[in-house]
């Protein structure tokens, strides 16, 4: 006698959860190319030729580097499972120590001391969170407060006794800058023609080959180096396993404490390097409040980049560009970019309509219409809005990219050796 399998109401197949496809490199490049074409169209319509000029791109790169370095610091820590809200404080320590050593013994010694200052902050964060199990957010906020107070106190009897003051250091010798001969002049010439797309591409290339600090080159190289170490080496695999499943990593012989300590100390070193970049490249001295919350923006760039170096670099570039608008006739440039936002939101609305998400499409269309009205009725954006542009961009980017984010599974969770 054969037995037949029967199905009941409880045996109905469960619906599968939709799996979000990752953006492949060709798709990302296509999006970037489309954005560049759209910017070129906006430039031709508005006549705001400065939005893709060599000077604008060069300034954006200079402002993006410290944000990107802070983001790399956050990436190292969070890939090992430790939330590093203290990046801002570690940047402050790097800025102060880098300036203090830089004006005495030269800029490159200042770079080493800046990295050391950030690493000390990272070590303190690791001791508090990894060893004593304190909440990561609480520890990071405490380090930020401690860094502000410590540097303010130290400035009173170091810079004040020299040619500086209680709020700023003496001038520091600049780090060597390089310009690619021939290519830089050619790109400036092409950019000055204001041709469709060609001049915009020339502005991008010219901005990265003109008056480029050697420290900028080092910082740019750290992005592929981080990718290679974390995704192509056994060390990186073990470190990332501590952020995904530390109990499983421990069962395979990984010293989770050691990797968490190393990751957070390296994280602080990156943030400190970003801080010393502000003191020695973006300017030639230390000033109180110099970091300007770039540690937090770097953390936002890391989240926007989905905890990946390439995405982080794109986020840092976006935030650096919006920040650079303050330096070069910002009101006019931002007013022109309102038209760019109108087009982007209209495209987003059409895409959501295609996906039959009618509410999201209606919201995108409404905001697009409001920005179009704003653009039509004004000739320049108020300076207050220009100043807030980096922070507004941070909120908008995080809101639009939130659906595709995937943090390491164990990030921020307490871990105790043998607790599995």
Short mmCIF file of C-alpha atoms in Angstrom, two decimals:
data_model
loop_
_atom_site.label_atom_id
_atom_site.label_comp_id
_atom_site.label_asym_id
_atom_site.label_seq_id
_atom_site.Cartn_x
_atom_site.Cartn_y
_atom_site.Cartn_z
CA UNK A 1 0.00 0.00 0.00
CA UNK A 2 1.48 3.32 -1.05
CA UNK A 3 1.30 6.41 1.06
CA UNK A 4 0.44 9.70 -0.53
CA UNK A 5 1.57 12.99 0.84
CA UNK A 6 -1.17 15.44 1.53
CA UNK A 7 -0.92 19.19 1.92
CA UNK A 8 -2.83 21.19 4.45
CA UNK A 9 -3.57 24.86 4.71
CA UNK A 10 -0.47 25.34 6.82
CA UNK A 11 1.74 23.79 4.13
CA UNK A 12 1.16 26.59 1.64
CA UNK A 13 4.42 27.97 0.30
CA UNK A 14 5.42 31.18 1.99
CA UNK A 15 5.98 34.22 -0.25
CA UNK A 16 9.62 35.01 -0.77
CA UNK A 17 10.99 38.25 0.46
CA UNK A 18 12.04 40.50 -2.43
CA UNK A 19 15.79 40.49 -2.89
CA UNK A 20 17.27 43.87 -3.73
CA UNK A 21 19.79 43.75 -6.52
CA UNK A 22 23.13 45.39 -5.85
CA UNK A 23 24.17 48.16 -8.19
CA UNK A 24 26.83 46.74 -10.50
CA UNK A 25 29.82 48.79 -11.64
CA UNK A 26 28.45 49.35 -15.19
CA UNK A 27 25.16 50.62 -13.75
CA UNK A 28 26.98 52.97 -11.36
CA UNK A 29 29.13 54.30 -14.20
CA UNK A 30 26.02 54.80 -16.33
CA UNK A 31 24.36 56.78 -13.51
CA UNK A 32 27.48 58.93 -13.08
CA UNK A 33 27.65 59.56 -16.84
CA UNK A 34 23.96 60.49 -16.92
CA UNK A 35 24.42 62.89 -14.01
CA UNK A 36 27.35 64.54 -15.79
CA UNK A 37 25.31 64.98 -18.98
CA UNK A 38 22.47 66.48 -16.96
CA UNK A 39 24.85 68.90 -15.20
CA UNK A 40 26.23 69.95 -18.58
CA UNK A 41 22.71 70.64 -19.88
CA UNK A 42 21.93 72.69 -16.76
CA UNK A 43 25.17 74.64 -17.20
CA UNK A 44 24.27 75.53 -20.78
CA UNK A 45 20.73 76.59 -19.84
CA UNK A 46 21.67 78.69 -16.81
CA UNK A 47 25.05 80.00 -17.95
CA UNK A 48 26.61 79.01 -14.60
CA UNK A 49 29.88 77.85 -16.15
CA UNK A 50 31.64 77.75 -12.80
CA UNK A 51 29.79 74.65 -11.56
CA UNK A 52 32.19 72.41 -13.50
CA UNK A 53 35.23 74.68 -13.66
CA UNK A 54 38.73 73.47 -12.80
CA UNK A 55 38.78 75.67 -9.70
CA UNK A 56 35.41 74.35 -8.49
CA UNK A 57 36.45 70.71 -8.93
CA UNK A 58 39.83 71.34 -7.29
CA UNK A 59 38.14 72.99 -4.31
CA UNK A 60 35.61 70.17 -4.06
CA UNK A 61 38.40 67.57 -4.01
CA UNK A 62 40.22 69.44 -1.26
CA UNK A 63 37.08 69.55 0.85
CA UNK A 64 36.12 65.94 0.08
CA UNK A 65 39.42 64.44 1.30
CA UNK A 66 38.92 64.98 5.07
CA UNK A 67 35.32 63.77 4.78
CA UNK A 68 36.49 60.68 2.90
CA UNK A 69 39.25 59.95 5.42
CA UNK A 70 36.76 60.19 8.30
CA UNK A 71 34.45 57.89 6.35
CA UNK A 72 37.27 55.37 5.84
CA UNK A 73 37.84 55.47 9.58
CA UNK A 74 34.19 54.69 10.19
CA UNK A 75 34.35 51.91 7.60
CA UNK A 76 37.24 50.13 9.35
CA UNK A 77 35.59 50.34 12.76
CA UNK A 78 32.09 49.32 11.71
CA UNK A 79 33.30 46.46 9.54
CA UNK A 80 34.75 45.07 12.79
CA UNK A 81 31.47 45.65 14.63
CA UNK A 82 32.24 48.90 16.49
CA UNK A 83 30.21 52.06 15.90
CA UNK A 84 32.57 55.04 15.87
CA UNK A 85 30.62 58.21 16.57
CA UNK A 86 33.88 59.58 18.01
CA UNK A 87 35.34 60.30 14.56
CA UNK A 88 34.79 64.03 15.05
CA UNK A 89 36.80 64.03 18.28
CA UNK A 90 39.57 61.96 16.72
CA UNK A 91 39.74 64.46 13.85
CA UNK A 92 40.06 67.28 16.38
CA UNK A 93 42.93 65.48 18.11
CA UNK A 94 44.63 64.90 14.76
CA UNK A 95 44.18 68.53 13.76
CA UNK A 96 45.67 69.88 16.98
CA UNK A 97 48.58 67.46 17.31
CA UNK A 98 49.37 67.73 13.59
CA UNK A 99 49.53 71.52 13.79
CA UNK A 100 51.51 71.46 17.05
CA UNK A 101 54.18 69.16 15.60
CA UNK A 102 53.98 70.68 12.12
CA UNK A 103 55.00 74.21 13.02
CA UNK A 104 57.92 72.91 15.11
CA UNK A 105 59.39 70.09 13.02
CA UNK A 106 57.82 70.36 9.58
CA UNK A 107 54.58 69.29 7.88
CA UNK A 108 55.35 65.59 7.43
CA UNK A 109 56.20 65.18 11.10
CA UNK A 110 52.89 66.91 11.73
CA UNK A 111 51.17 64.29 9.56
CA UNK A 112 52.64 61.50 11.70
CA UNK A 113 51.59 63.22 14.92
CA UNK A 114 48.11 63.85 13.54
CA UNK A 115 47.69 60.15 12.76
CA UNK A 116 49.01 59.35 16.24
CA UNK A 117 46.52 61.75 17.84
CA UNK A 118 43.59 60.12 16.06
CA UNK A 119 44.90 56.65 16.90
CA UNK A 120 45.07 57.58 20.60
CA UNK A 121 41.40 58.56 20.42
CA UNK A 122 40.66 55.26 18.68
CA UNK A 123 42.53 53.31 21.36
CA UNK A 124 40.51 55.05 24.07
CA UNK A 125 37.28 54.22 22.22
CA UNK A 126 38.36 50.57 21.88
CA UNK A 127 39.17 50.25 25.58
CA UNK A 128 35.82 51.72 26.59
CA UNK A 129 33.67 49.75 24.14
CA UNK A 130 35.49 46.47 23.51
CA UNK A 131 37.03 45.81 26.94
CA UNK A 132 34.47 47.43 29.24
CA UNK A 133 31.42 46.98 27.01
CA UNK A 134 30.17 50.56 27.25
CA UNK A 135 27.55 51.61 24.71
CA UNK A 136 29.35 52.67 21.52
CA UNK A 137 27.33 55.85 21.03
CA UNK A 138 27.91 57.00 24.61
CA UNK A 139 31.65 56.38 24.29
CA UNK A 140 31.89 58.22 20.96
CA UNK A 141 30.03 61.27 22.24
CA UNK A 142 32.26 61.34 25.33
CA UNK A 143 35.40 61.28 23.15
CA UNK A 144 34.06 64.16 21.06
CA UNK A 145 33.48 66.26 24.19
CA UNK A 146 36.83 65.25 25.67
CA UNK A 147 38.72 66.18 22.49
CA UNK A 148 37.22 69.67 22.39
CA UNK A 149 38.06 70.32 26.03
CA UNK A 150 41.56 68.84 25.86
CA UNK A 151 42.65 70.78 22.76
CA UNK A 152 41.21 74.02 24.13
CA UNK A 153 43.12 73.52 27.37
CA UNK A 154 46.39 72.60 25.63
CA UNK A 155 46.18 75.60 23.29
CA UNK A 156 46.29 77.96 26.26
CA UNK A 157 49.89 77.13 27.16
CA UNK A 158 51.32 76.01 23.79
CA UNK A 159 50.12 78.22 20.93
CA UNK A 160 49.56 81.20 23.23
CA UNK A 161 53.25 81.17 24.24
CA UNK A 162 54.37 81.12 20.60
CA UNK A 163 53.27 83.36 17.75
CA UNK A 164 49.77 81.90 17.75
CA UNK A 165 46.84 82.43 20.13
CA UNK A 166 44.58 80.41 22.41
CA UNK A 167 42.35 79.58 19.42
CA UNK A 168 44.83 79.08 16.60
CA UNK A 169 48.36 77.86 15.97
CA UNK A 170 51.28 79.57 14.23
CA UNK A 171 51.55 79.08 10.47
CA UNK A 172 52.77 75.71 9.19
CA UNK A 173 55.00 75.20 6.16
CA UNK A 174 52.91 73.90 3.23
CA UNK A 175 53.17 70.37 1.84
CA UNK A 176 54.53 70.15 -1.70
CA UNK A 177 51.93 70.51 -4.47
CA UNK A 178 52.21 68.96 -7.93
CA UNK A 179 50.71 69.91 -11.28
CA UNK A 180 50.82 67.62 -14.31
CA UNK A 181 52.60 69.78 -16.91
CA UNK A 182 50.86 70.16 -20.25
CA UNK A 183 47.75 68.24 -19.23
CA UNK A 184 46.69 70.86 -16.69
CA UNK A 185 46.96 73.75 -19.18
CA UNK A 186 45.17 71.74 -21.87
CA UNK A 187 42.27 70.94 -19.54
CA UNK A 188 41.98 74.59 -18.47
CA UNK A 189 41.84 75.66 -22.12
CA UNK A 190 39.16 73.10 -22.98
CA UNK A 191 37.18 73.99 -19.88
CA UNK A 192 37.24 77.65 -20.89
CA UNK A 193 35.57 76.83 -24.23
CA UNK A 194 32.31 75.97 -22.39
CA UNK A 195 31.46 73.20 -24.88
CA UNK A 196 28.73 70.70 -24.09
CA UNK A 197 30.07 67.81 -21.99
CA UNK A 198 33.65 68.14 -23.32
CA UNK A 199 34.37 71.21 -21.19
CA UNK A 200 32.74 69.56 -18.17
CA UNK A 201 34.95 66.48 -18.53
CA UNK A 202 37.95 68.77 -18.93
CA UNK A 203 37.00 70.54 -15.71
CA UNK A 204 36.87 67.23 -13.83
CA UNK A 205 40.23 66.06 -15.14
CA UNK A 206 41.84 69.46 -14.71
CA UNK A 207 40.68 69.67 -11.11
CA UNK A 208 42.58 66.52 -10.16
CA UNK A 209 45.83 67.33 -11.98
CA UNK A 210 46.27 70.96 -10.93
CA UNK A 211 48.03 72.03 -7.71
CA UNK A 212 47.49 68.63 -6.11
CA UNK A 213 48.99 68.22 -2.64
CA UNK A 214 51.09 65.09 -2.09
CA UNK A 215 48.95 64.37 0.96
CA UNK A 216 45.90 64.39 -1.33
CA UNK A 217 47.57 61.72 -3.47
CA UNK A 218 48.24 59.62 -0.37
CA UNK A 219 44.63 60.00 0.77
CA UNK A 220 43.26 58.98 -2.65
CA UNK A 221 45.47 55.88 -2.70
CA UNK A 222 44.13 54.81 0.70
CA UNK A 223 40.72 54.08 -0.86
CA UNK A 224 41.87 51.19 -3.12
CA UNK A 225 44.32 50.06 -0.44
CA UNK A 226 41.45 49.76 2.04
CA UNK A 227 39.38 47.79 -0.48
CA UNK A 228 42.27 45.40 -1.17
CA UNK A 229 43.11 44.83 2.51
CA UNK A 230 39.52 44.29 3.66
CA UNK A 231 38.25 42.26 0.69
CA UNK A 232 41.30 40.54 -0.74
CA UNK A 233 43.38 39.45 2.27
CA UNK A 234 42.92 36.90 5.06
CA UNK A 235 43.38 39.71 7.59
CA UNK A 236 40.47 41.62 6.07
CA UNK A 237 38.25 38.52 5.99
CA UNK A 238 38.84 37.89 9.69
CA UNK A 239 38.24 41.55 10.53
CA UNK A 240 34.95 41.64 8.62
CA UNK A 241 33.84 38.39 10.25
CA UNK A 242 34.08 40.16 13.62
CA UNK A 243 31.48 42.63 12.41
CA UNK A 244 29.18 40.02 10.90
CA UNK A 245 29.26 37.17 13.45
CA UNK A 246 31.94 37.46 16.15
CA UNK A 247 30.83 34.24 17.89
CA UNK A 248 31.33 32.24 14.70
CA UNK A 249 34.66 34.00 14.12
CA UNK A 250 35.77 33.09 17.64
CA UNK A 251 34.84 29.44 17.06
CA UNK A 252 37.19 29.43 14.05
CA UNK A 253 40.11 30.71 16.12
CA UNK A 254 39.89 34.43 15.38
CA UNK A 255 40.95 36.66 18.28
CA UNK A 256 37.95 38.98 18.06
CA UNK A 257 39.22 41.42 20.70
CA UNK A 258 42.50 41.88 18.85
CA UNK A 259 40.83 42.58 15.51
CA UNK A 260 38.34 44.99 17.04
CA UNK A 261 41.18 46.87 18.75
CA UNK A 262 43.22 47.04 15.54
CA UNK A 263 40.23 48.20 13.50
CA UNK A 264 39.25 50.99 15.90
CA UNK A 265 42.85 52.21 16.29
CA UNK A 266 43.25 52.27 12.49
CA UNK A 267 39.89 54.04 12.31
CA UNK A 268 41.18 56.74 14.63
CA UNK A 269 44.36 57.04 12.57
CA UNK A 270 42.34 57.71 9.42
CA UNK A 271 40.27 60.33 11.22
CA UNK A 272 43.43 61.94 12.60
CA UNK A 273 44.88 62.07 9.07
CA UNK A 274 41.71 63.81 7.93
CA UNK A 275 42.16 66.32 10.73
CA UNK A 276 45.79 67.10 9.93
CA UNK A 277 44.77 67.50 6.27
CA UNK A 278 42.54 70.37 7.36
CA UNK A 279 45.40 72.03 9.24
CA UNK A 280 48.17 71.58 6.65
CA UNK A 281 46.48 71.43 3.23
CA UNK A 282 43.05 73.06 3.45
CA UNK A 283 44.72 75.82 5.48
CA UNK A 284 48.17 76.35 6.98
CA UNK A 285 47.28 76.48 10.68
CA UNK A 286 45.07 75.02 13.38
CA UNK A 287 41.90 76.89 14.36
CA UNK A 288 39.40 75.98 17.04
CA UNK A 289 36.31 74.42 15.46
CA UNK A 290 38.22 73.71 12.26
CA UNK A 291 36.71 70.26 11.67
CA UNK A 292 33.22 71.73 11.23
CA UNK A 293 31.42 68.42 11.97
CA UNK A 294 33.18 66.69 9.08
CA UNK A 295 33.53 63.58 11.24
CA UNK A 296 29.76 63.22 11.28
CA UNK A 297 29.49 63.96 7.55
CA UNK A 298 32.18 61.33 6.92
CA UNK A 299 30.06 58.83 8.83
CA UNK A 300 27.10 59.79 6.63
CA UNK A 301 29.26 59.31 3.51
CA UNK A 302 30.18 55.82 4.75
CA UNK A 303 26.50 54.93 5.27
CA UNK A 304 25.61 56.37 1.85
CA UNK A 305 28.35 54.18 0.35
CA UNK A 306 26.79 51.08 1.95
CA UNK A 307 29.92 50.38 3.99
CA UNK A 308 32.02 50.03 0.80
CA UNK A 309 35.10 52.15 -0.13
CA UNK A 310 33.90 53.01 -3.64
CA UNK A 311 30.48 54.19 -2.54
CA UNK A 312 32.09 56.08 0.33
CA UNK A 313 34.34 57.93 -2.13
CA UNK A 314 31.31 58.96 -4.20
CA UNK A 315 29.50 60.19 -1.09
CA UNK A 316 32.53 62.16 0.08
CA UNK A 317 32.84 63.72 -3.36
CA UNK A 318 29.19 64.77 -3.31
CA UNK A 319 29.44 66.33 0.13
CA UNK A 320 32.76 67.99 -0.72
CA UNK A 321 31.24 69.53 -3.84
CA UNK A 322 28.26 70.97 -1.97
CA UNK A 323 30.65 72.34 0.65
CA UNK A 324 32.81 73.97 -2.02
CA UNK A 325 29.83 75.96 -3.29
CA UNK A 326 30.39 78.29 -0.32
CA UNK A 327 33.77 79.33 -1.69
CA UNK A 328 32.98 80.29 -5.29
CA UNK A 329 29.91 82.53 -5.81
CA UNK A 330 27.81 79.95 -4.00
CA UNK A 331 24.43 81.67 -4.33
CA UNK A 332 24.55 81.71 -8.13
CA UNK A 333 25.86 78.17 -8.42
CA UNK A 334 23.32 76.71 -6.02
CA UNK A 335 20.54 78.52 -7.85
CA UNK A 336 21.64 76.84 -11.09
CA UNK A 337 21.79 73.47 -9.37
CA UNK A 338 18.16 73.89 -8.28
CA UNK A 339 17.30 73.18 -11.91
CA UNK A 340 19.45 70.03 -11.71
CA UNK A 341 17.47 68.90 -8.65
CA UNK A 342 14.22 69.61 -10.51
CA UNK A 343 15.29 67.23 -13.28
CA UNK A 344 16.56 64.55 -10.87
CA UNK A 345 13.35 64.56 -8.81
CA UNK A 346 11.26 64.44 -11.99
CA UNK A 347 13.21 61.38 -13.15
CA UNK A 348 12.79 59.78 -9.72
CA UNK A 349 9.05 60.42 -9.91
CA UNK A 350 8.85 58.79 -13.35
CA UNK A 351 10.82 55.79 -12.12
CA UNK A 352 8.55 55.34 -9.10
CA UNK A 353 5.54 55.67 -11.39
CA UNK A 354 6.96 52.93 -13.61
CA UNK A 355 7.32 50.73 -10.51
CA UNK A 356 3.69 51.53 -9.61
CA UNK A 357 4.66 53.26 -6.38
CA UNK A 358 2.24 56.10 -6.82
CA UNK A 359 2.72 57.81 -3.44
CA UNK A 360 6.50 58.06 -3.88
CA UNK A 361 5.97 59.30 -7.45
CA UNK A 362 3.54 61.98 -6.26
CA UNK A 363 5.94 63.16 -3.54
CA UNK A 364 8.86 63.35 -6.00
CA UNK A 365 6.74 65.25 -8.54
CA UNK A 366 5.51 67.69 -5.89
CA UNK A 367 9.02 68.52 -4.67
CA UNK A 368 10.19 68.87 -8.28
CA UNK A 369 7.41 71.36 -8.97
CA UNK A 370 8.16 73.34 -5.80
CA UNK A 371 11.85 73.63 -6.70
CA UNK A 372 10.94 74.70 -10.24
CA UNK A 373 8.77 77.49 -8.82
CA UNK A 374 11.60 78.53 -6.49
CA UNK A 375 14.04 78.57 -9.41
CA UNK A 376 11.65 80.61 -11.61
CA UNK A 377 10.87 83.27 -9.01
CA UNK A 378 14.43 83.92 -7.79
CA UNK A 379 17.79 84.77 -9.28
CA UNK A 380 20.03 83.76 -6.38
CA UNK A 381 19.77 81.45 -3.37
CA UNK A 382 20.16 83.09 0.09
CA UNK A 383 23.59 82.68 1.65
CA UNK A 384 22.09 80.88 4.66
CA UNK A 385 20.85 78.11 2.39
CA UNK A 386 24.25 77.87 0.69
CA UNK A 387 25.94 77.43 4.07
CA UNK A 388 23.50 74.67 4.98
CA UNK A 389 23.86 72.93 1.58
CA UNK A 390 26.30 70.19 2.80
CA UNK A 391 24.00 69.22 5.66
CA UNK A 392 20.87 69.30 3.49
CA UNK A 393 22.67 67.12 0.94
CA UNK A 394 23.59 64.71 3.74
CA UNK A 395 19.95 64.32 4.80
CA UNK A 396 18.64 64.00 1.24
CA UNK A 397 21.22 61.42 0.19
CA UNK A 398 20.66 59.27 3.27
CA UNK A 399 16.89 59.45 2.80
CA UNK A 400 17.09 58.43 -0.87
CA UNK A 401 19.63 55.64 -0.34
CA UNK A 402 18.15 54.16 2.84
CA UNK A 403 16.37 51.33 1.01
CA UNK A 404 19.60 49.80 -0.27
CA UNK A 405 21.68 49.97 2.90
CA UNK A 406 23.02 46.90 4.65
CA UNK A 407 25.13 47.42 7.75
CA UNK A 408 27.35 44.65 9.19
CA UNK A 409 25.02 42.39 11.19
CA UNK A 410 26.83 42.65 14.53
CA UNK A 411 27.78 46.33 14.39
CA UNK A 412 27.13 48.04 17.72
CA UNK A 413 26.25 44.81 19.52
CA UNK A 414 28.11 43.92 22.73
CA UNK A 415 30.56 41.02 22.51
CA UNK A 416 32.09 39.00 25.33
CA UNK A 417 34.72 36.36 24.75
CA UNK A 418 33.27 32.89 25.14
CA UNK A 419 29.75 34.30 25.39
CA UNK A 420 28.47 32.32 22.39
#
